[in-house]
Amino acid sequence: MFTTIHIPTAAAQASTSVLMIYTGGTLGMVYDRTGRHLVPFDFSQMNERLPELNRFDFQLTVVALDQPIDSSNVTPDHWLQWAHLIRGNYDRYDGFVILHGTDTMAYSASAMSFLLENLHKPVVFTGSQLPLGTVRTDARENLMTALEIASAKDAAGRPLVPEVSIYFHGLLLRGNRAKKVESVHFDAFQSENYPLLAEAGVTIDYNRSLILPYGDELPLRVAPVMDGRVAILKLFPGITRLVADSTVQMPGLRGLILETYGSGNAPTAGWFIETLRKAVNKGLFVFNVSQCVGGFVVQGRYETSRHLSEIGVLSGADITTEAAVTKMMYVLGKHLSDDETRRQLTTPLRGEMS
Ligand code: ASP
């Protein structure tokens, strides 16, 4: 499933070591013979493509998925597989870099932040807008800086960023706060509701007070399952009863992300409220997440959200949809009591909401 490649760096005997996991995406692509289609390149040639890797002052190992995937094909099974790969190598490495397609990187980084319980080492996601093999590629800088961040330690020898993050185009963002906001320009990621963890220019400037604390050295655990029985219902003016009913009444559905307007507002039409009330009464967990990229859900600020609290819809505060979906999969996978499920959904678990 994976191939392991040891990169001979200048520091074969260095005490710091980083494991880089290549899962797929644009970064590792080259053009095929026709020059028209991008296909994954052979990662055993990594060294030839990036000879600078040899100059790092830490040890570097690359693990490449035998069948790299476009990140549109990522599933919760991949997240579990990568989480187990990290757990299996946790004691051997000081930090981890995951090379991933940009399209669903914010979902994967969010999912990994929940799955990896008691994490106290860096897991830095990165990718690129242009393939490594192209002249103007952004892959080189993203990859090199992500590696630096994954290996960075404080004066006491502890990792500087002991959490799941995304490094992209000069910015280090909390993984479960990030969103892909650009499909063309290089500055593809933003975290509107949480400040930067670091900014990379001539130096990498860390905002130490905003990074999750190192915490107790409890053993790393990987949550055993993600419950995929979740759906997203995005509101739009004119949404019909058929659309709402058929989503909410889907057989087996356990969690629903309700993407609302502004500060968490939704239609006040009787049929809409009844549809949600019935679903919540039958045990569906409904999580209110705003369609806005910045700001908060405040149920009750407007008349158009007061009824949501009354029928038991849970406020997602300033969580992103990406973090909300993966958090639901994680929390529902724990099979907790209804009260505890509601408590965990509305409480920050990994800094994903305020
Ligand atoms: N489609 C690609 C992916 O997400 C895009 C990218 O890597 O930027 O895998």
PDB file of C-alpha atoms and ligand atoms in Angstrom, residues 25-26 70-71 101-103 128-129, ligand 1:
ATOM      1  CA  GLY A  25      -2.670  15.757  -5.549  1.00  0.00           C
ATOM      2  CA  THR A  26      -1.166  18.270  -7.933  1.00  0.00           C
ATOM      3  CA  ASP A  70      -6.652  13.068  -6.385  1.00  0.00           C
ATOM      4  CA  SER A  71      -7.997  14.476  -3.145  1.00  0.00           C
ATOM      5  CA  GLY A 101      -4.292  17.637  -2.958  1.00  0.00           C
ATOM      6  CA  THR A 102      -5.629  21.064  -2.140  1.00  0.00           C
ATOM      7  CA  ASP A 103      -9.269  20.373  -2.993  1.00  0.00           C
ATOM      8  CA  SER A 128       0.514  23.072  -4.368  1.00  0.00           C
ATOM      9  CA  GLN A 129      -1.400  24.806  -7.114  1.00  0.00           C
TER      10      GLN A 129
HETATM   11  N1  ASP B   1      -7.457  18.044  -7.800  1.00  0.00           N
HETATM   12  C1  ASP B   1      -6.265  18.221  -7.038  1.00  0.00           C
HETATM   13  C2  ASP B   1      -6.453  17.546  -5.698  1.00  0.00           C
HETATM   14  O1  ASP B   1      -7.023  18.099  -4.811  1.00  0.00           O
HETATM   15  C3  ASP B   1      -5.968  19.665  -6.889  1.00  0.00           C
HETATM   16  C4  ASP B   1      -4.717  19.972  -6.103  1.00  0.00           C
HETATM   17  O2  ASP B   1      -3.954  19.151  -5.686  1.00  0.00           O
HETATM   18  O3  ASP B   1      -4.478  21.151  -5.911  1.00  0.00           O
HETATM   19  O4  ASP B   1      -6.024  16.419  -5.550  1.00  0.00           O
END
